[in-house]
Amino acid sequence: MILASGPWGSVPAPSLWTIAASVVALLGYAVAALQGARPGFTRGSLLLGWLAHGAAIVLDTSGWGVTQVGARFGFAPALSTTLWLVLAVYAVESRVVPLPGVRRTLALLGLTAVALALAYPGEVRPHLNSPWMPLHWVLGIASYGLFGAAVLHAALLSNAERQMRDKRGGVQRAIAPPTPLGMPLLRLEKLTFRFVAAGFVVLSAALVLGAWFADPWRWDHKSVFSVLAWVVIAALLAGRRAFGWRGRMATRWLYTGAILLLLAYVGSRFVLEVLLSRPSAAA
């Protein structure tokens, strides 16, 4: 369902340009992940890592510097692109709302994603069964990124609620106060579900395209987990609209749907590429 298996030797290695950009991204993320670094220096390092990370993705997917051109498939490239999109959301949002508490976590996640993409760059497939498949992949990646952003905001929401409950001894106010991040709690909750709704729309489009243009359609692990994730997210949005689900109830449904979606492609490919050490014929 998603872009870009196996360690080098079984598949074409990334180009030297991609490796160089990845090394710069690793250094930027590593510096940003250091505790006690100055805030301005941390922001600059995180931005450098993000820009180099994006350059590595573009160089790799465009086939710059390699002889065999085609789309890469694998769990690590999917995670790498997903984390890059989540960081892009953070980069835009942090200009409006200060989010200093998540910088180190995002830097560590970015560091891990880039390292995995270098170790498991993905198998190259130069031929496509349908001209619509690239759009299916793009939509799949976008849905991963949107749900990743939703999970990040849900985690911030849960942490803010827990801190406020601890400070007040379990007594809640009628008017929602600001969170420790400086954003009103209700605003953070609304933003979380905007990402959920957007991810649901994009995931729906990806599933429709995948089912319509698949030749042949297979009820494999990827398809089953993707549909289950869609059902869970649909139930979450319906429950919020009909019954006003919020708080722990809503975040549990969101985490369940996100985990199922992660298992749909990243999980199944991880088993094939790392645990079983064999790429799959199924994208």
mmCIF file of C-alpha atoms in Angstrom:
data_model
loop_
_atom_site.group_PDB
_atom_site.id
_atom_site.type_symbol
_atom_site.label_atom_id
_atom_site.label_comp_id
_atom_site.label_asym_id
_atom_site.label_seq_id
_atom_site.Cartn_x
_atom_site.Cartn_y
_atom_site.Cartn_z
ATOM 1 C CA MET A 1 0.000 0.000 0.000
ATOM 2 C CA ILE A 2 2.925 2.305 0.606
ATOM 3 C CA LEU A 3 6.121 3.454 -1.081
ATOM 4 C CA ALA A 4 9.526 2.010 -0.995
ATOM 5 C CA SER A 5 13.222 -4.494 1.630
ATOM 6 C CA GLY A 6 16.010 -6.320 2.719
ATOM 7 C CA PRO A 7 19.532 -5.195 3.509
ATOM 8 C CA TRP A 8 22.021 -4.187 0.863
ATOM 9 C CA GLY A 9 23.174 -7.016 -1.372
ATOM 10 C CA SER A 10 19.719 -8.436 -2.025
ATOM 11 C CA VAL A 11 18.515 -5.127 -3.511
ATOM 12 C CA PRO A 12 20.177 -2.150 -5.242
ATOM 13 C CA ALA A 13 21.851 0.056 -2.643
ATOM 14 C CA PRO A 14 20.899 3.723 -2.368
ATOM 15 C CA SER A 15 23.023 6.157 -4.375
ATOM 16 C CA LEU A 16 25.936 7.999 -2.806
ATOM 17 C CA TRP A 17 23.850 11.186 -2.934
ATOM 18 C CA THR A 18 21.068 9.538 -0.942
ATOM 19 C CA ILE A 19 23.556 8.163 1.583
ATOM 20 C CA ALA A 20 25.212 11.562 1.985
ATOM 21 C CA ALA A 21 21.860 13.299 2.582
ATOM 22 C CA SER A 22 20.895 10.577 5.046
ATOM 23 C CA VAL A 23 24.141 11.018 7.002
ATOM 24 C CA VAL A 24 23.492 14.766 7.279
ATOM 25 C CA ALA A 25 19.939 13.998 8.459
ATOM 26 C CA LEU A 26 21.285 11.580 11.068
ATOM 27 C CA LEU A 27 23.703 14.195 12.386
ATOM 28 C CA GLY A 28 21.011 16.870 12.528
ATOM 29 C CA TYR A 29 18.556 14.642 14.355
ATOM 30 C CA ALA A 30 21.263 13.371 16.718
ATOM 31 C CA VAL A 31 22.221 16.891 17.788
ATOM 32 C CA ALA A 32 18.560 17.868 18.218
ATOM 33 C CA ALA A 33 17.967 14.775 20.357
ATOM 34 C CA LEU A 34 20.689 15.697 22.853
ATOM 35 C CA GLN A 35 19.307 16.746 26.200
ATOM 36 C CA GLY A 36 20.338 20.119 27.529
ATOM 37 C CA ALA A 37 20.961 21.641 24.109
ATOM 38 C CA ARG A 38 20.041 25.292 23.670
ATOM 39 C CA PRO A 39 16.480 25.727 22.269
ATOM 40 C CA GLY A 40 17.576 27.753 19.244
ATOM 41 C CA PHE A 41 20.380 25.311 18.444
ATOM 42 C CA THR A 42 17.958 22.393 18.846
ATOM 43 C CA ARG A 43 15.445 23.963 16.448
ATOM 44 C CA GLY A 44 18.155 24.595 13.870
ATOM 45 C CA SER A 45 19.497 21.061 14.116
ATOM 46 C CA LEU A 46 16.021 19.573 13.828
ATOM 47 C CA LEU A 47 15.344 21.733 10.756
ATOM 48 C CA LEU A 48 18.647 20.657 9.181
ATOM 49 C CA GLY A 49 17.814 17.008 9.826
ATOM 50 C CA TRP A 50 14.331 17.426 8.370
ATOM 51 C CA LEU A 51 15.573 19.157 5.206
ATOM 52 C CA ALA A 52 18.311 16.554 4.637
ATOM 53 C CA HIS A 53 15.802 13.788 5.382
ATOM 54 C CA GLY A 54 13.463 15.171 2.727
ATOM 55 C CA ALA A 55 16.335 15.458 0.241
ATOM 56 C CA ALA A 56 17.250 11.805 0.862
ATOM 57 C CA ILE A 57 13.658 10.731 0.184
ATOM 58 C CA VAL A 58 13.470 12.764 -3.037
ATOM 59 C CA LEU A 59 16.865 11.538 -4.273
ATOM 60 C CA ASP A 60 15.973 7.916 -3.531
ATOM 61 C CA THR A 61 12.481 7.926 -5.058
ATOM 62 C CA SER A 62 13.675 9.809 -8.159
ATOM 63 C CA GLY A 63 16.456 7.294 -8.750
ATOM 64 C CA TRP A 64 19.135 10.007 -8.813
ATOM 65 C CA GLY A 65 22.552 8.422 -9.189
ATOM 66 C CA VAL A 66 21.404 4.826 -9.707
ATOM 67 C CA THR A 67 21.011 2.808 -12.896
ATOM 68 C CA GLN A 68 17.862 0.884 -11.937
ATOM 69 C CA VAL A 69 14.994 3.335 -11.646
ATOM 70 C CA GLY A 70 11.673 2.428 -10.056
ATOM 71 C CA ALA A 71 9.563 2.668 -6.944
ATOM 72 C CA ARG A 72 10.989 1.234 -3.727
ATOM 73 C CA PHE A 73 8.857 -0.833 -1.388
ATOM 74 C CA GLY A 74 9.567 -1.689 2.222
ATOM 75 C CA PHE A 75 8.716 -1.058 5.848
ATOM 76 C CA ALA A 76 11.658 1.296 6.463
ATOM 77 C CA PRO A 77 11.025 3.709 3.549
ATOM 78 C CA ALA A 78 7.355 3.831 4.583
ATOM 79 C CA LEU A 79 8.295 4.710 8.164
ATOM 80 C CA SER A 80 10.865 7.225 6.962
ATOM 81 C CA THR A 81 8.392 9.099 4.779
ATOM 82 C CA THR A 82 5.713 8.949 7.484
ATOM 83 C CA LEU A 83 8.048 10.501 10.069
ATOM 84 C CA TRP A 84 9.108 13.168 7.606
ATOM 85 C CA LEU A 85 5.448 14.128 7.074
ATOM 86 C CA VAL A 86 4.809 14.236 10.829
ATOM 87 C CA LEU A 87 7.830 16.525 11.221
ATOM 88 C CA ALA A 88 6.475 18.694 8.405
ATOM 89 C CA VAL A 89 3.236 19.107 10.373
ATOM 90 C CA TYR A 90 5.279 20.000 13.454
ATOM 91 C CA ALA A 91 7.342 22.536 11.485
ATOM 92 C CA VAL A 92 4.206 24.363 10.335
ATOM 93 C CA GLU A 93 2.364 24.115 13.640
ATOM 94 C CA SER A 94 5.298 25.200 15.807
ATOM 95 C CA ARG A 95 5.303 28.576 14.071
ATOM 96 C CA VAL A 96 1.847 29.230 15.556
ATOM 97 C CA VAL A 97 1.904 27.222 18.790
ATOM 98 C CA PRO A 98 5.080 26.504 20.787
ATOM 99 C CA LEU A 99 5.663 22.754 21.032
ATOM 100 C CA PRO A 100 9.102 22.492 22.678
ATOM 101 C CA GLY A 101 8.211 19.351 24.620
ATOM 102 C CA VAL A 102 8.099 17.112 21.556
ATOM 103 C CA ARG A 103 11.297 18.168 19.781
ATOM 104 C CA ARG A 104 13.551 15.554 21.348
ATOM 105 C CA THR A 105 11.016 12.770 20.783
ATOM 106 C CA LEU A 106 10.558 13.725 17.125
ATOM 107 C CA ALA A 107 14.334 13.967 16.656
ATOM 108 C CA LEU A 108 14.807 10.470 18.092
ATOM 109 C CA LEU A 109 12.026 9.097 15.877
ATOM 110 C CA GLY A 110 13.519 10.796 12.817
ATOM 111 C CA LEU A 111 16.967 9.436 13.679
ATOM 112 C CA THR A 112 15.574 5.909 13.952
ATOM 113 C CA ALA A 113 13.584 6.179 10.720
ATOM 114 C CA VAL A 114 16.543 7.414 8.656
ATOM 115 C CA ALA A 115 18.838 4.732 10.092
ATOM 116 C CA LEU A 116 16.313 2.010 9.279
ATOM 117 C CA ALA A 117 15.851 3.346 5.739
ATOM 118 C CA LEU A 118 19.604 3.145 5.220
ATOM 119 C CA ALA A 119 19.787 -0.395 6.580
ATOM 120 C CA TYR A 120 16.668 -1.610 4.714
ATOM 121 C CA PRO A 121 16.335 0.605 1.608
ATOM 122 C CA GLY A 122 13.583 -1.397 -0.094
ATOM 123 C CA GLU A 123 13.279 -3.499 -3.227
ATOM 124 C CA VAL A 124 13.000 -1.647 -6.534
ATOM 125 C CA ARG A 125 10.097 -2.354 -8.880
ATOM 126 C CA PRO A 126 10.489 -0.655 -12.245
ATOM 127 C CA HIS A 127 7.227 -1.964 -13.728
ATOM 128 C CA LEU A 128 3.739 -1.120 -12.500
ATOM 129 C CA ASN A 129 0.519 -3.052 -13.026
ATOM 130 C CA SER A 130 -1.542 0.128 -13.303
ATOM 131 C CA PRO A 131 -0.770 3.799 -14.013
ATOM 132 C CA TRP A 132 -2.952 4.601 -10.988
ATOM 133 C CA MET A 133 -0.705 2.745 -8.562
ATOM 134 C CA PRO A 134 1.603 5.749 -7.834
ATOM 135 C CA LEU A 135 -1.456 7.726 -6.700
ATOM 136 C CA HIS A 136 -2.463 4.797 -4.492
ATOM 137 C CA TRP A 137 0.993 4.826 -2.893
ATOM 138 C CA VAL A 138 0.973 8.593 -2.389
ATOM 139 C CA LEU A 139 -2.444 8.445 -0.733
ATOM 140 C CA GLY A 140 -1.308 5.559 1.464
ATOM 141 C CA ILE A 141 1.788 7.479 2.588
ATOM 142 C CA ALA A 142 -0.289 10.607 3.193
ATOM 143 C CA SER A 143 -2.753 8.660 5.356
ATOM 144 C CA TYR A 144 0.162 7.307 7.428
ATOM 145 C CA GLY A 145 1.452 10.843 7.914
ATOM 146 C CA LEU A 146 -1.941 12.289 8.879
ATOM 147 C CA PHE A 147 -2.670 9.519 11.375
ATOM 148 C CA GLY A 148 0.868 9.871 12.705
ATOM 149 C CA ALA A 149 0.183 13.567 13.333
ATOM 150 C CA ALA A 150 -3.158 12.659 14.947
ATOM 151 C CA VAL A 151 -1.454 10.165 17.275
ATOM 152 C CA LEU A 152 1.175 12.761 18.213
ATOM 153 C CA HIS A 153 -1.530 15.282 19.121
ATOM 154 C CA ALA A 154 -3.553 12.642 20.964
ATOM 155 C CA ALA A 155 -0.489 11.787 23.047
ATOM 156 C CA LEU A 156 -0.020 15.487 23.861
ATOM 157 C CA LEU A 157 -3.714 15.709 24.734
ATOM 158 C CA SER A 158 -3.566 12.692 27.041
ATOM 159 C CA ASN A 159 -0.415 14.019 28.726
ATOM 160 C CA ALA A 160 -1.999 17.454 29.250
ATOM 161 C CA GLU A 161 -5.166 15.946 30.734
ATOM 162 C CA ARG A 162 -3.124 13.727 33.046
ATOM 163 C CA GLN A 163 -1.003 16.636 34.288
ATOM 164 C CA MET A 164 -4.057 18.797 34.931
ATOM 165 C CA ARG A 165 -5.814 16.001 36.818
ATOM 166 C CA ASP A 166 -2.732 15.532 38.978
ATOM 167 C CA LYS A 167 -2.482 19.248 39.738
ATOM 168 C CA ARG A 168 -6.152 19.607 40.644
ATOM 169 C CA GLY A 169 -6.538 16.349 42.504
ATOM 170 C CA GLY A 170 -9.122 15.115 40.027
ATOM 171 C CA VAL A 171 -11.310 18.267 40.088
ATOM 172 C CA GLN A 172 -12.106 19.668 36.632
ATOM 173 C CA ARG A 173 -13.001 23.252 35.751
ATOM 174 C CA ALA A 174 -15.980 24.234 33.652
ATOM 175 C CA ILE A 175 -13.778 26.176 31.222
ATOM 176 C CA ALA A 176 -10.889 24.284 29.663
ATOM 177 C CA PRO A 177 -7.585 25.913 30.675
ATOM 178 C CA PRO A 178 -4.444 26.033 28.545
ATOM 179 C CA THR A 179 -2.408 22.852 28.277
ATOM 180 C CA PRO A 180 1.230 22.750 29.392
ATOM 181 C CA LEU A 181 2.042 23.465 25.734
ATOM 182 C CA GLY A 182 0.202 26.782 25.861
ATOM 183 C CA MET A 183 -2.685 25.606 23.663
ATOM 184 C CA PRO A 184 -6.263 25.446 25.053
ATOM 185 C CA LEU A 185 -7.276 21.852 25.696
ATOM 186 C CA LEU A 186 -10.402 22.002 23.534
ATOM 187 C CA ARG A 187 -8.416 23.482 20.675
ATOM 188 C CA LEU A 188 -5.854 20.689 20.886
ATOM 189 C CA GLU A 189 -8.662 18.118 20.901
ATOM 190 C CA LYS A 190 -10.330 19.714 17.876
ATOM 191 C CA LEU A 191 -7.016 19.786 16.010
ATOM 192 C CA THR A 192 -6.438 16.110 16.799
ATOM 193 C CA PHE A 193 -9.740 15.096 15.253
ATOM 194 C CA ARG A 194 -9.167 17.259 12.218
ATOM 195 C CA PHE A 195 -6.110 15.132 11.507
ATOM 196 C CA VAL A 196 -8.174 11.986 12.154
ATOM 197 C CA ALA A 197 -10.900 13.093 9.737
ATOM 198 C CA ALA A 198 -8.382 14.084 7.051
ATOM 199 C CA GLY A 199 -6.526 10.787 7.458
ATOM 200 C CA PHE A 200 -9.802 8.878 7.189
ATOM 201 C CA VAL A 201 -10.709 10.597 3.909
ATOM 202 C CA VAL A 202 -7.258 9.957 2.412
ATOM 203 C CA LEU A 203 -7.214 6.340 3.632
ATOM 204 C CA SER A 204 -10.661 5.779 2.105
ATOM 205 C CA ALA A 205 -9.435 7.072 -1.258
ATOM 206 C CA ALA A 206 -6.316 4.861 -1.055
ATOM 207 C CA LEU A 207 -8.418 1.773 -0.312
ATOM 208 C CA VAL A 208 -10.862 2.510 -3.128
ATOM 209 C CA LEU A 209 -8.047 2.946 -5.644
ATOM 210 C CA GLY A 210 -6.260 -0.145 -4.372
ATOM 211 C CA ALA A 211 -9.398 -2.287 -4.671
ATOM 212 C CA TRP A 212 -10.444 -0.840 -8.017
ATOM 213 C CA PHE A 213 -7.148 -1.167 -9.842
ATOM 214 C CA ALA A 214 -5.655 -4.218 -8.104
ATOM 215 C CA ASP A 215 -5.094 -7.074 -10.552
ATOM 216 C CA PRO A 216 -6.060 -9.366 -8.988
ATOM 217 C CA TRP A 217 -7.485 -8.260 -5.623
ATOM 218 C CA ARG A 218 -6.173 -10.344 -2.706
ATOM 219 C CA TRP A 219 -7.400 -10.551 0.873
ATOM 220 C CA ASP A 220 -3.877 -10.666 2.265
ATOM 221 C CA HIS A 221 -2.600 -9.326 5.588
ATOM 222 C CA LYS A 222 -2.211 -5.820 4.185
ATOM 223 C CA SER A 223 -5.767 -5.676 2.886
ATOM 224 C CA VAL A 224 -7.325 -7.150 6.039
ATOM 225 C CA PHE A 225 -5.487 -4.850 8.444
ATOM 226 C CA SER A 226 -6.154 -1.807 6.238
ATOM 227 C CA VAL A 227 -9.892 -2.492 6.171
ATOM 228 C CA LEU A 228 -9.935 -3.158 9.931
ATOM 229 C CA ALA A 229 -8.147 0.158 10.517
ATOM 230 C CA TRP A 230 -10.707 1.921 8.314
ATOM 231 C CA VAL A 231 -13.587 0.353 10.281
ATOM 232 C CA VAL A 232 -12.092 1.381 13.634
ATOM 233 C CA ILE A 233 -11.490 4.989 12.541
ATOM 234 C CA ALA A 234 -14.973 5.170 11.011
ATOM 235 C CA ALA A 235 -16.437 3.940 14.310
ATOM 236 C CA LEU A 236 -14.382 6.561 16.186
ATOM 237 C CA LEU A 237 -15.660 9.428 14.020
ATOM 238 C CA ALA A 238 -19.229 8.125 14.219
ATOM 239 C CA GLY A 239 -19.000 7.687 17.989
ATOM 240 C CA ARG A 240 -17.644 11.199 18.442
ATOM 241 C CA ARG A 241 -20.397 12.688 16.309
ATOM 242 C CA ALA A 242 -23.253 10.658 17.784
ATOM 243 C CA PHE A 243 -22.159 10.193 21.400
ATOM 244 C CA GLY A 244 -19.524 12.890 21.897
ATOM 245 C CA TRP A 245 -16.638 10.473 22.494
ATOM 246 C CA ARG A 246 -13.581 12.233 23.896
ATOM 247 C CA GLY A 247 -10.732 11.726 26.320
ATOM 248 C CA ARG A 248 -9.517 8.200 26.956
ATOM 249 C CA MET A 249 -12.355 6.582 25.011
ATOM 250 C CA ALA A 250 -11.478 8.497 21.838
ATOM 251 C CA THR A 251 -7.700 8.131 22.133
ATOM 252 C CA ARG A 252 -7.956 4.356 22.665
ATOM 253 C CA TRP A 253 -9.950 3.993 19.447
ATOM 254 C CA LEU A 254 -7.447 6.209 17.632
ATOM 255 C CA TYR A 255 -4.448 4.232 18.904
ATOM 256 C CA THR A 256 -6.125 0.958 17.934
ATOM 257 C CA GLY A 257 -6.846 2.177 14.403
ATOM 258 C CA ALA A 258 -3.323 3.563 13.997
ATOM 259 C CA ILE A 259 -1.748 0.294 15.171
ATOM 260 C CA LEU A 260 -3.888 -1.715 12.744
ATOM 261 C CA LEU A 261 -2.893 0.613 9.912
ATOM 262 C CA LEU A 262 0.763 0.298 10.886
ATOM 263 C CA LEU A 263 0.460 -3.493 10.843
ATOM 264 C CA ALA A 264 -1.204 -3.370 7.429
ATOM 265 C CA TYR A 265 1.953 -2.524 5.525
ATOM 266 C CA VAL A 266 4.870 -1.702 7.807
ATOM 267 C CA GLY A 267 4.216 -4.645 10.133
ATOM 268 C CA SER A 268 3.766 -7.250 7.407
ATOM 269 C CA ARG A 269 6.774 -5.984 5.451
ATOM 270 C CA PHE A 270 8.909 -5.932 8.626
ATOM 271 C CA VAL A 271 8.145 -9.616 9.207
ATOM 272 C CA LEU A 272 9.022 -10.487 5.599
ATOM 273 C CA GLU A 273 12.120 -8.319 5.275
ATOM 274 C CA VAL A 274 13.706 -8.576 8.729
ATOM 275 C CA LEU A 275 12.381 -11.665 10.501
ATOM 276 C CA LEU A 276 12.034 -13.889 7.419
ATOM 277 C CA SER A 277 14.681 -12.091 5.294
ATOM 278 C CA ARG A 278 12.725 -12.338 2.066
ATOM 279 C CA PRO A 279 10.927 -9.673 0.042
ATOM 280 C CA SER A 280 7.320 -10.269 -0.899
ATOM 281 C CA ALA A 281 5.784 -10.121 -4.326
ATOM 282 C CA ALA A 282 2.861 -8.203 -2.910
ATOM 283 C CA ALA A 283 3.181 -4.441 -2.666
#
